[in-house]
Tab-separated table of N, CA, C and O and ligand atoms in Angstrom:
chain	number	residue	atom	x	y	z
S	1	UNK	N	6.220	16.234	38.562
S	1	UNK	CA	7.649	16.269	38.198
S	1	UNK	C	7.850	15.729	36.774
S	1	UNK	O	8.407	16.398	35.914
S	2	UNK	N	7.357	14.467	36.517
S	2	UNK	CA	7.484	13.889	35.177
S	2	UNK	C	6.670	14.698	34.166
S	2	UNK	O	7.089	14.893	33.040
S	3	UNK	N	5.481	15.129	34.605
S	3	UNK	CA	4.634	15.913	33.716
S	3	UNK	C	5.320	17.218	33.331
S	3	UNK	O	5.246	17.669	32.207
S	4	UNK	N	5.974	17.784	34.322
S	4	UNK	CA	6.686	19.031	34.088
S	4	UNK	C	7.795	18.845	33.053
S	4	UNK	O	7.964	19.649	32.141
S	5	UNK	N	8.509	17.723	33.189
S	5	UNK	CA	9.598	17.412	32.268
S	5	UNK	C	9.048	17.192	30.861
S	5	UNK	O	9.596	17.692	29.879
S	6	UNK	N	7.937	16.442	30.821
S	6	UNK	CA	7.317	16.166	29.528
S	6	UNK	C	6.857	17.471	28.883
S	6	UNK	O	6.990	17.677	27.694
S	7	UNK	N	6.300	18.328	29.703
S	7	UNK	CA	5.835	19.616	29.208
S	7	UNK	C	6.998	20.416	28.629
S	7	UNK	O	6.912	20.991	27.551
S	8	UNK	N	8.093	20.423	29.373
S	8	UNK	CA	9.273	21.163	28.918
S	8	UNK	C	9.795	20.597	27.595
S	8	UNK	O	10.182	21.337	26.702
S	9	UNK	N	9.803	19.255	27.510
S	9	UNK	CA	10.288	18.596	26.298
S	9	UNK	C	9.384	18.924	25.112
S	9	UNK	O	9.856	19.255	24.026
S	10	UNK	N	8.073	18.855	25.352
S	10	UNK	CA	7.110	19.170	24.292
S	10	UNK	C	7.304	20.606	23.817
S	10	UNK	O	7.307	20.890	22.629
S	11	UNK	N	7.493	21.487	24.796
S	11	UNK	CA	7.675	22.889	24.467
S	11	UNK	C	8.958	23.088	23.662
S	11	UNK	O	9.009	23.838	22.708
S	12	UNK	N	9.997	22.346	24.067
S	12	UNK	CA	11.279	22.448	23.391
S	12	UNK	C	11.171	21.959	21.949
S	12	UNK	O	11.746	22.538	21.032
S	13	UNK	N	10.396	20.885	21.746
S	13	UNK	CA	10.294	20.289	20.412
S	13	UNK	C	9.304	21.032	19.513
S	13	UNK	O	9.204	20.743	18.334
S	14	UNK	N	8.564	21.955	20.079
S	14	UNK	CA	7.600	22.695	19.280
S	14	UNK	C	8.309	23.481	18.172
S	14	UNK	O	9.281	24.181	18.438
S	15	UNK	N	7.814	23.309	16.935
S	15	UNK	CA	8.421	24.020	15.823
S	15	UNK	C	9.723	23.409	15.356
S	15	UNK	O	10.401	23.959	14.511
S	16	UNK	N	10.062	22.271	15.956
S	16	UNK	CA	11.265	21.575	15.510
S	16	UNK	C	10.873	20.364	14.692
S	16	UNK	O	9.774	19.851	14.808
S	17	UNK	N	11.819	19.902	13.890
S	17	UNK	CA	11.484	18.917	12.868
S	17	UNK	C	11.170	17.534	13.437
S	17	UNK	O	10.191	16.906	13.075
S	18	UNK	N	12.017	17.010	14.320
S	18	UNK	CA	11.775	15.673	14.884
S	18	UNK	C	12.415	14.569	14.047
S	18	UNK	O	13.222	14.833	13.172
S	19	UNK	N	12.007	13.341	14.341
S	19	UNK	CA	12.634	12.169	13.710
S	19	UNK	C	11.877	11.798	12.432
S	19	UNK	O	10.656	11.779	12.429
S	20	UNK	N	12.623	11.513	11.373
S	20	UNK	CA	12.004	11.034	10.131
S	20	UNK	C	12.744	9.789	9.633
S	20	UNK	O	13.616	9.257	10.316
S	21	UNK	N	12.381	9.344	8.429
S	21	UNK	CA	12.989	8.122	7.876
S	21	UNK	C	14.495	8.258	7.735
S	21	UNK	O	15.236	7.321	8.026
S	22	UNK	N	14.920	9.429	7.256
S	22	UNK	CA	16.352	9.650	7.062
S	22	UNK	C	17.097	9.580	8.392
S	22	UNK	O	18.151	8.947	8.488
S	23	UNK	N	16.522	10.196	9.432
S	23	UNK	CA	17.152	10.151	10.755
S	23	UNK	C	17.234	8.732	11.278
S	23	UNK	O	18.239	8.327	11.847
S	24	UNK	N	16.146	7.979	11.078
S	24	UNK	CA	16.138	6.596	11.544
S	24	UNK	C	17.203	5.784	10.817
S	24	UNK	O	17.912	4.987	11.419
S	25	UNK	N	17.324	6.040	9.517
S	25	UNK	CA	18.328	5.345	8.711
S	25	UNK	C	19.737	5.694	9.204
S	25	UNK	O	20.578	4.805	9.396
S	26	UNK	N	19.980	6.980	9.451
S	26	UNK	CA	21.291	7.415	9.940
S	26	UNK	C	21.588	6.817	11.309
S	26	UNK	O	22.727	6.451	11.606
S	27	UNK	N	20.527	6.708	12.112
S	27	UNK	CA	20.697	6.124	13.446
S	27	UNK	C	21.158	4.674	13.332
S	27	UNK	O	22.040	4.230	14.077
S	28	UNK	N	20.551	3.919	12.411
S	28	UNK	CA	20.950	2.523	12.221
S	28	UNK	C	22.397	2.417	11.737
S	28	UNK	O	23.140	1.542	12.169
S	29	UNK	N	22.781	3.328	10.844
S	29	UNK	CA	24.170	3.359	10.373
S	29	UNK	C	25.089	3.606	11.562
S	29	UNK	O	26.131	2.959	11.714
S	30	UNK	N	24.683	4.570	12.409
S	30	UNK	CA	25.492	4.919	13.584
S	30	UNK	C	25.637	3.710	14.511
S	30	UNK	O	26.748	3.402	14.972
S	31	UNK	N	24.534	3.021	14.774
S	31	UNK	CA	24.581	1.846	15.651
S	31	UNK	C	25.487	0.766	15.049
S	31	UNK	O	26.339	0.196	15.741
S	32	UNK	N	25.317	0.525	13.742
S	32	UNK	CA	26.157	-0.477	13.060
S	32	UNK	C	27.629	-0.090	13.161
S	32	UNK	O	28.500	-0.927	13.404
S	33	UNK	N	27.888	1.201	12.992
S	33	UNK	CA	29.263	1.707	13.048
S	33	UNK	C	29.855	1.526	14.446
S	33	UNK	O	31.017	1.127	14.604
S	34	UNK	N	29.034	1.821	15.459
S	34	UNK	CA	29.508	1.684	16.848
S	34	UNK	C	29.837	0.218	17.137
S	34	UNK	O	30.880	-0.088	17.718
S	35	UNK	N	28.962	-0.693	16.701
S	35	UNK	CA	29.223	-2.121	16.910
S	35	UNK	C	30.490	-2.531	16.166
S	35	UNK	O	31.355	-3.216	16.708
S	36	UNK	N	30.596	-2.066	14.928
S	36	UNK	CA	31.749	-2.408	14.096
S	36	UNK	C	33.055	-1.932	14.739
S	36	UNK	O	34.019	-2.683	14.830
S	37	UNK	N	33.053	-0.673	15.215
S	37	UNK	CA	34.305	-0.111	15.740
S	37	UNK	C	34.665	-0.670	17.127
S	37	UNK	O	35.788	-0.493	17.572
S	38	UNK	N	33.710	-1.344	17.796
S	38	UNK	CA	34.074	-2.000	19.059
S	38	UNK	C	34.926	-3.234	18.782
S	38	UNK	O	35.723	-3.639	19.627
S	39	UNK	N	34.714	-3.856	17.622
S	39	UNK	CA	35.434	-5.099	17.333
S	39	UNK	C	36.625	-4.891	16.400
S	39	UNK	O	37.584	-5.639	16.452
S	40	UNK	N	36.517	-3.898	15.546
S	40	UNK	CA	37.579	-3.664	14.572
S	40	UNK	C	38.199	-2.289	14.827
S	40	UNK	O	37.475	-1.324	15.045
S	41	UNK	N	39.537	-2.265	14.834
S	41	UNK	CA	40.197	-0.971	15.005
S	41	UNK	C	40.029	-0.162	13.732
S	41	UNK	O	40.506	-0.545	12.661
S	42	UNK	N	39.326	0.935	13.858
S	42	UNK	CA	38.975	1.739	12.690
S	42	UNK	C	38.894	3.196	13.151
S	42	UNK	O	37.823	3.694	13.486
S	43	UNK	N	40.069	3.851	13.242
S	43	UNK	CA	40.143	5.196	13.842
S	43	UNK	C	39.202	6.206	13.175
S	43	UNK	O	38.617	7.052	13.849
S	44	UNK	N	39.042	6.087	11.868
S	44	UNK	CA	38.152	6.999	11.161
S	44	UNK	C	36.705	6.809	11.601
S	44	UNK	O	35.893	7.734	11.551
S	45	UNK	N	36.398	5.597	12.085
S	45	UNK	CA	35.046	5.288	12.532
S	45	UNK	C	34.568	6.205	13.635
S	45	UNK	O	33.423	6.645	13.637
S	46	UNK	N	35.464	6.505	14.587
S	46	UNK	CA	35.088	7.385	15.704
S	46	UNK	C	34.694	8.771	15.205
S	46	UNK	O	33.714	9.359	15.693
S	47	UNK	N	35.459	9.273	14.232
S	47	UNK	CA	35.139	10.593	13.669
S	47	UNK	C	33.788	10.530	12.967
S	47	UNK	O	32.925	11.401	13.152
S	48	UNK	N	33.598	9.469	12.179
S	48	UNK	CA	32.326	9.287	11.471
S	48	UNK	C	31.158	9.230	12.441
S	48	UNK	O	30.090	9.801	12.187
S	49	UNK	N	31.365	8.536	13.567
S	49	UNK	CA	30.308	8.427	14.576
S	49	UNK	C	29.912	9.801	15.106
S	49	UNK	O	28.726	10.120	15.210
S	50	UNK	N	30.920	10.620	15.413
S	50	UNK	CA	30.642	11.963	15.936
S	50	UNK	C	29.923	12.802	14.890
S	50	UNK	O	28.929	13.482	15.187
S	51	UNK	N	30.408	12.715	13.627
S	51	UNK	CA	29.780	13.482	12.554
S	51	UNK	C	28.318	13.064	12.383
S	51	UNK	O	27.414	13.905	12.303
S	52	UNK	N	28.081	11.744	12.373
S	52	UNK	CA	26.713	11.235	12.233
S	52	UNK	C	25.826	11.726	13.370
S	52	UNK	O	24.675	12.123	13.160
S	53	UNK	N	26.374	11.690	14.581
S	53	UNK	CA	25.618	12.119	15.756
S	53	UNK	C	25.243	13.601	15.650
S	53	UNK	O	24.107	13.989	15.934
S	54	UNK	N	26.202	14.404	15.203
S	54	UNK	CA	25.931	15.842	15.047
S	54	UNK	C	24.843	16.060	13.989
S	54	UNK	O	23.892	16.812	14.202
S	55	UNK	N	24.977	15.348	12.850
S	55	UNK	CA	23.980	15.485	11.779
S	55	UNK	C	22.600	15.079	12.289
S	55	UNK	O	21.596	15.763	12.039
S	56	UNK	N	22.562	13.965	13.047
S	56	UNK	CA	21.301	13.479	13.601
S	56	UNK	C	20.646	14.518	14.501
S	56	UNK	O	19.478	14.866	14.326
S	57	UNK	N	21.405	15.018	15.466
S	57	UNK	CA	20.866	16.023	16.384
S	57	UNK	C	20.436	17.272	15.634
S	57	UNK	O	19.378	17.834	15.884
S	58	UNK	N	21.287	17.660	14.690
S	58	UNK	CA	21.001	18.865	13.924
S	58	UNK	C	19.669	18.747	13.185
S	58	UNK	O	18.842	19.649	13.212
S	59	UNK	N	19.452	17.563	12.556
S	59	UNK	CA	18.228	17.380	11.774
S	59	UNK	C	17.001	17.278	12.688
S	59	UNK	O	15.941	17.834	12.400
S	60	UNK	N	17.140	16.541	13.787
S	60	UNK	CA	15.992	16.327	14.668
S	60	UNK	C	15.541	17.639	15.323
S	60	UNK	O	14.353	17.925	15.432
S	61	UNK	N	16.492	18.464	15.734
S	61	UNK	CA	16.149	19.706	16.433
S	61	UNK	C	16.085	20.919	15.516
S	61	UNK	O	15.938	22.038	15.975
S	62	UNK	N	16.202	20.641	14.214
S	62	UNK	CA	16.191	21.741	13.255
S	62	UNK	C	14.832	22.443	13.231
S	62	UNK	O	13.786	21.820	13.392
S	63	UNK	N	14.868	23.752	13.005
S	63	UNK	CA	13.618	24.504	12.880
S	63	UNK	C	13.280	24.775	11.422
S	63	UNK	O	12.224	25.311	11.121
S	64	UNK	N	14.220	24.415	10.531
S	64	UNK	CA	13.953	24.580	9.101
S	64	UNK	C	13.235	23.328	8.592
S	64	UNK	O	13.822	22.469	7.947
S	65	UNK	N	11.933	23.258	8.902
S	65	UNK	CA	11.186	22.029	8.670
S	65	UNK	C	11.052	21.699	7.187
S	65	UNK	O	11.210	20.544	6.778
S	66	UNK	N	10.807	22.708	6.355
S	66	UNK	CA	10.591	22.417	4.933
S	66	UNK	C	11.857	21.854	4.285
S	66	UNK	O	11.797	20.981	3.426
S	67	UNK	N	13.007	22.369	4.729
S	67	UNK	CA	14.261	21.880	4.151
S	67	UNK	C	14.525	20.432	4.573
S	67	UNK	O	14.896	19.591	3.750
S	68	UNK	N	14.289	20.142	5.877
S	68	UNK	CA	14.474	18.771	6.366
S	68	UNK	C	13.509	17.832	5.668
S	68	UNK	O	13.827	16.696	5.331
S	69	UNK	N	12.275	18.320	5.437
S	69	UNK	CA	11.256	17.518	4.755
S	69	UNK	C	11.714	17.158	3.350
S	69	UNK	O	11.589	16.021	2.919
S	70	UNK	N	12.287	18.142	2.652
S	70	UNK	CA	12.784	17.880	1.297
S	70	UNK	C	13.926	16.869	1.313
S	70	UNK	O	14.001	16.007	0.443
S	71	UNK	N	14.812	16.993	2.297
S	71	UNK	CA	15.913	16.024	2.420
S	71	UNK	C	15.369	14.613	2.579
S	71	UNK	O	15.854	13.666	1.955
S	72	UNK	N	14.349	14.492	3.418
S	72	UNK	CA	13.743	13.185	3.660
S	72	UNK	C	13.099	12.627	2.389
S	72	UNK	O	13.244	11.452	2.074
S	73	UNK	N	12.396	13.502	1.654
S	73	UNK	CA	11.787	13.083	0.393
S	73	UNK	C	12.851	12.553	-0.565
S	73	UNK	O	12.677	11.511	-1.194
S	74	UNK	N	13.949	13.279	-0.650
S	74	UNK	CA	15.047	12.891	-1.519
S	74	UNK	C	15.607	11.527	-1.106
S	74	UNK	O	15.865	10.668	-1.949
S	75	UNK	N	15.740	11.378	0.194
S	75	UNK	CA	16.249	10.114	0.730
S	75	UNK	C	15.318	8.964	0.360
S	75	UNK	O	15.757	7.905	-0.088
S	76	UNK	N	14.007	9.177	0.522
S	76	UNK	CA	13.039	8.122	0.229
S	76	UNK	C	13.055	7.746	-1.247
S	76	UNK	O	12.929	6.574	-1.599
S	77	UNK	N	13.237	8.764	-2.102
S	77	UNK	CA	13.315	8.489	-3.548
S	77	UNK	C	14.525	7.618	-3.862
S	77	UNK	O	14.430	6.626	-4.579
S	78	UNK	N	15.678	8.020	-3.315
S	78	UNK	CA	16.911	7.260	-3.520
S	78	UNK	C	16.760	5.835	-3.013
S	78	UNK	O	17.154	4.876	-3.674
S	79	UNK	N	16.160	5.717	-1.828
S	79	UNK	CA	15.995	4.409	-1.193
S	79	UNK	C	15.131	3.493	-2.068
S	79	UNK	O	15.476	2.331	-2.285
S	80	UNK	N	14.026	4.017	-2.594
S	80	UNK	CA	13.146	3.162	-3.382
S	80	UNK	C	13.810	2.782	-4.701
S	80	UNK	O	13.633	1.680	-5.204
S	81	UNK	N	14.608	3.709	-5.270
S	81	UNK	CA	15.330	3.391	-6.502
S	81	UNK	C	16.338	2.272	-6.237
S	81	UNK	O	16.480	1.341	-7.014
S	82	UNK	N	17.023	2.402	-5.119
S	82	UNK	CA	18.025	1.417	-4.714
S	82	UNK	C	17.385	0.048	-4.511
S	82	UNK	O	17.862	-0.964	-5.025
S	83	UNK	N	16.267	0.011	-3.789
S	83	UNK	CA	15.590	-1.252	-3.500
S	83	UNK	C	15.047	-1.894	-4.762
S	83	UNK	O	15.147	-3.105	-4.947
S	84	UNK	N	14.481	-1.088	-5.675
S	84	UNK	CA	13.916	-1.674	-6.892
S	84	UNK	C	15.035	-2.188	-7.794
S	84	UNK	O	14.856	-3.178	-8.503
S	85	UNK	N	16.200	-1.529	-7.746
S	85	UNK	CA	17.335	-2.022	-8.519
S	85	UNK	C	17.694	-3.437	-8.067
S	85	UNK	O	17.887	-4.331	-8.884
S	86	UNK	N	17.746	-3.662	-6.757
S	86	UNK	CA	18.115	-4.985	-6.245
S	86	UNK	C	17.036	-6.021	-6.523
S	86	UNK	O	17.327	-7.180	-6.799
S	87	UNK	N	15.778	-5.577	-6.441
S	87	UNK	CA	14.690	-6.497	-6.726
S	87	UNK	C	14.759	-6.948	-8.185
S	87	UNK	O	14.648	-8.129	-8.488
S	88	UNK	N	14.967	-5.984	-9.100
S	88	UNK	CA	15.078	-6.326	-10.516
S	88	UNK	C	16.274	-7.222	-10.767
S	88	UNK	O	16.193	-8.171	-11.543
S	89	UNK	N	17.377	-6.904	-10.119
S	89	UNK	CA	18.594	-7.678	-10.293
S	89	UNK	C	18.347	-9.133	-9.901
S	89	UNK	O	18.720	-10.051	-10.616
S	90	UNK	N	17.683	-9.331	-8.770
S	90	UNK	CA	17.431	-10.688	-8.299
S	90	UNK	C	16.504	-11.445	-9.231
S	90	UNK	O	16.728	-12.613	-9.534
S	91	UNK	N	15.451	-10.789	-9.714
S	91	UNK	CA	14.515	-11.494	-10.598
S	91	UNK	C	15.185	-11.764	-11.953
S	91	UNK	O	14.949	-12.794	-12.563
S	92	UNK	N	16.061	-10.852	-12.401
S	92	UNK	CA	16.796	-11.105	-13.639
S	92	UNK	C	17.697	-12.324	-13.501
S	92	UNK	O	17.795	-13.134	-14.410
S	93	UNK	N	18.359	-12.439	-12.348
S	93	UNK	CA	19.255	-13.560	-12.125
S	93	UNK	C	18.486	-14.874	-12.109
S	93	UNK	O	18.930	-15.867	-12.679
S	94	UNK	N	17.320	-14.897	-11.457
S	94	UNK	CA	16.570	-16.147	-11.396
S	94	UNK	C	15.978	-16.472	-12.766
S	94	UNK	O	15.813	-17.639	-13.114
S	95	UNK	N	15.688	-15.458	-13.566
S	95	UNK	CA	15.213	-15.718	-14.923
S	95	UNK	C	16.307	-16.349	-15.763
S	95	UNK	O	16.050	-17.252	-16.557
S	96	UNK	N	17.538	-15.878	-15.586
S	96	UNK	CA	18.655	-16.424	-16.352
S	96	UNK	C	18.888	-17.887	-16.003
S	96	UNK	O	19.369	-18.653	-16.828
S	97	UNK	N	18.569	-18.261	-14.762
S	97	UNK	CA	18.786	-19.634	-14.345
S	97	UNK	C	17.752	-20.568	-14.999
S	97	UNK	O	18.060	-21.682	-15.366
S	98	UNK	N	16.524	-20.087	-15.117
S	98	UNK	CA	15.445	-20.958	-15.605
S	98	UNK	C	15.143	-20.775	-17.087
S	98	UNK	O	14.464	-21.600	-17.682
S	99	UNK	N	15.631	-19.692	-17.676
S	99	UNK	CA	15.259	-19.407	-19.058
S	99	UNK	C	16.476	-19.011	-19.882
S	99	UNK	O	17.448	-18.476	-19.359
S	100	UNK	N	16.380	-19.293	-21.172
S	100	UNK	CA	17.281	-18.675	-22.129
S	100	UNK	C	16.594	-17.435	-22.670
S	100	UNK	O	15.388	-17.449	-22.884
S	101	UNK	N	17.366	-16.416	-22.880
S	101	UNK	CA	16.805	-15.241	-23.535
S	101	UNK	C	17.364	-15.215	-24.959
S	101	UNK	O	18.567	-15.099	-25.154
S	102	UNK	N	16.487	-15.361	-25.941
S	102	UNK	CA	16.912	-15.293	-27.339
S	102	UNK	C	16.380	-14.020	-27.969
S	102	UNK	O	15.385	-13.469	-27.514
S	103	UNK	N	17.053	-13.652	-29.045
S	103	UNK	CA	16.538	-12.536	-29.830
S	103	UNK	C	15.990	-13.079	-31.125
S	103	UNK	O	16.611	-13.924	-31.759
S	104	UNK	N	14.824	-12.635	-31.484
S	104	UNK	CA	14.256	-13.030	-32.766
S	104	UNK	C	15.181	-12.544	-33.878
S	104	UNK	O	15.524	-11.372	-33.920
S	105	UNK	N	15.624	-13.455	-34.793
S	105	UNK	CA	16.536	-13.033	-35.858
S	105	UNK	C	15.857	-12.096	-36.853
S	105	UNK	O	16.532	-11.432	-37.634
S	106	UNK	N	14.582	-12.064	-36.804
S	106	UNK	CA	13.836	-11.257	-37.775
S	106	UNK	C	13.577	-9.835	-37.276
S	106	UNK	O	13.789	-8.870	-37.996
S	107	UNK	N	13.123	-9.723	-36.022
S	107	UNK	CA	12.733	-8.385	-35.544
S	107	UNK	C	13.451	-7.971	-34.260
S	107	UNK	O	13.179	-6.902	-33.714
S	108	UNK	N	14.381	-8.819	-33.781
S	108	UNK	CA	15.152	-8.511	-32.563
S	108	UNK	C	14.351	-8.471	-31.267
S	108	UNK	O	14.844	-8.015	-30.243
S	109	UNK	N	13.116	-8.928	-31.324
S	109	UNK	CA	12.319	-9.047	-30.100
S	109	UNK	C	12.975	-10.057	-29.166
S	109	UNK	O	13.419	-11.114	-29.595
S	110	UNK	N	13.071	-9.724	-27.884
S	110	UNK	CA	13.643	-10.665	-26.915
S	110	UNK	C	12.594	-11.703	-26.534
S	110	UNK	O	11.475	-11.352	-26.174
S	111	UNK	N	12.995	-12.982	-26.598
S	111	UNK	CA	12.061	-14.072	-26.325
S	111	UNK	C	12.628	-14.947	-25.217
S	111	UNK	O	13.797	-15.324	-25.250
S	112	UNK	N	11.795	-15.253	-24.255
S	112	UNK	CA	12.219	-16.048	-23.103
S	112	UNK	C	11.805	-17.503	-23.319
S	112	UNK	O	10.627	-17.791	-23.500
S	113	UNK	N	12.789	-18.414	-23.309
S	113	UNK	CA	12.514	-19.834	-23.524
S	113	UNK	C	12.954	-20.610	-22.284
S	113	UNK	O	14.067	-20.443	-21.830
S	114	UNK	N	12.069	-21.480	-21.751
S	114	UNK	CA	12.495	-22.274	-20.589
S	114	UNK	C	13.660	-23.189	-20.956
S	114	UNK	O	13.733	-23.698	-22.072
S	115	UNK	N	14.575	-23.376	-20.034
S	115	UNK	CA	15.739	-24.215	-20.296
S	115	UNK	C	15.368	-25.696	-20.266
S	115	UNK	O	14.368	-26.094	-19.670
S	116	UNK	N	16.230	-26.509	-20.897
S	116	UNK	CA	16.145	-27.958	-20.760
S	116	UNK	C	15.018	-28.608	-21.535
S	116	UNK	O	14.470	-29.628	-21.116
S	117	UNK	N	14.608	-28.043	-22.664
S	117	UNK	CA	13.534	-28.653	-23.457
S	117	UNK	C	14.077	-29.272	-24.738
S	117	UNK	O	13.303	-29.710	-25.584
S	118	UNK	N	15.394	-29.284	-24.915
S	118	UNK	CA	15.981	-29.825	-26.137
S	118	UNK	C	15.763	-28.887	-27.320
S	118	UNK	O	15.580	-27.683	-27.146
S	119	UNK	N	15.780	-29.495	-28.540
S	119	UNK	CA	15.560	-28.677	-29.738
S	119	UNK	C	14.092	-28.310	-29.851
S	119	UNK	O	13.230	-29.162	-29.785
S	120	UNK	N	13.843	-27.055	-30.010
S	120	UNK	CA	12.443	-26.638	-30.122
S	120	UNK	C	12.274	-25.607	-31.233
S	120	UNK	O	13.236	-24.951	-31.640
S	121	UNK	N	11.057	-25.509	-31.694
S	121	UNK	CA	10.688	-24.453	-32.613
S	121	UNK	C	10.252	-23.257	-31.775
S	121	UNK	O	9.427	-23.390	-30.886
S	122	UNK	N	10.841	-22.134	-32.081
S	122	UNK	CA	10.443	-20.923	-31.370
S	122	UNK	C	9.664	-20.046	-32.340
S	122	UNK	O	10.080	-19.840	-33.471
S	123	UNK	N	8.520	-19.598	-31.845
S	123	UNK	CA	7.738	-18.704	-32.692
S	123	UNK	C	7.740	-17.327	-32.044
S	123	UNK	O	7.339	-17.173	-30.891
S	124	UNK	N	8.250	-16.359	-32.779
S	124	UNK	CA	8.332	-15.002	-32.221
S	124	UNK	C	6.932	-14.467	-31.977
S	124	UNK	O	6.103	-14.464	-32.893
S	125	UNK	N	6.650	-14.038	-30.765
S	125	UNK	CA	5.288	-13.562	-30.464
S	125	UNK	C	4.973	-12.230	-31.130
S	125	UNK	O	3.797	-11.882	-31.265
S	126	UNK	N	5.993	-11.503	-31.560
S	126	UNK	CA	5.656	-10.184	-32.103
S	126	UNK	C	5.580	-10.176	-33.628
S	126	UNK	O	4.762	-9.469	-34.197
S	127	UNK	N	6.409	-11.009	-34.317
S	127	UNK	CA	6.332	-10.980	-35.782
S	127	UNK	C	5.951	-12.328	-36.389
S	127	UNK	O	5.745	-12.431	-37.587
S	128	UNK	N	5.871	-13.371	-35.555
S	128	UNK	CA	5.426	-14.658	-36.059
S	128	UNK	C	6.515	-15.485	-36.726
S	128	UNK	O	6.268	-16.597	-37.179
S	129	UNK	N	7.727	-14.973	-36.805
S	129	UNK	CA	8.851	-15.686	-37.408
S	129	UNK	C	9.186	-16.921	-36.588
S	129	UNK	O	9.202	-16.867	-35.366
S	130	UNK	N	9.449	-18.053	-37.276
S	130	UNK	CA	9.759	-19.286	-36.546
S	130	UNK	C	11.205	-19.679	-36.786
S	130	UNK	O	11.720	-19.582	-37.906
S	131	UNK	N	11.856	-20.143	-35.732
S	131	UNK	CA	13.248	-20.593	-35.886
S	131	UNK	C	13.551	-21.696	-34.871
S	131	UNK	O	12.885	-21.799	-33.830
S	132	UNK	N	14.576	-22.502	-35.186
S	132	UNK	CA	14.982	-23.588	-34.317
S	132	UNK	C	15.942	-23.091	-33.255
S	132	UNK	O	16.817	-22.291	-33.527
S	133	UNK	N	15.774	-23.589	-32.044
S	133	UNK	CA	16.751	-23.289	-30.994
S	133	UNK	C	16.899	-24.499	-30.101
S	133	UNK	O	15.982	-25.296	-29.944
S	134	UNK	N	18.077	-24.596	-29.493
S	134	UNK	CA	18.294	-25.618	-28.493
S	134	UNK	C	18.149	-24.931	-27.129
S	134	UNK	O	18.790	-23.924	-26.871
S	135	UNK	N	17.285	-25.466	-26.296
S	135	UNK	CA	17.078	-24.799	-25.000
S	135	UNK	C	17.718	-25.594	-23.869
S	135	UNK	O	18.126	-26.717	-24.056
F	201	ZN	ZN1	10.251	-11.480	-34.380
């Protein structure tokens, strides 16, 4: 009985796209939305939930595998760009906390100086120009 069901399911899924990263991501959005709309009155949320569900089913059972594959690739590219943006943003912020960023008055090279060292001589690493700065 179970084997028969599994067989039928396997047969049904043959030639169909299945679950990918984009589907998993949409599923998480859907779950978050469902939780959100249980606590907050958000009439548009119900429509969004149905739309997401339709898109999910459509993609998972789609037979246009190459097109779904391309969508997923696009999604992964966007996702990695998004994640690296936040990673850079965070490291930039922590650099600003611990360092001053100066520009060499001679060649405009950006120079990173640790904060809290008082008056110091800065030597530009690219042109060798020296200047005083308070850090
Ligand atoms: Zn310089």
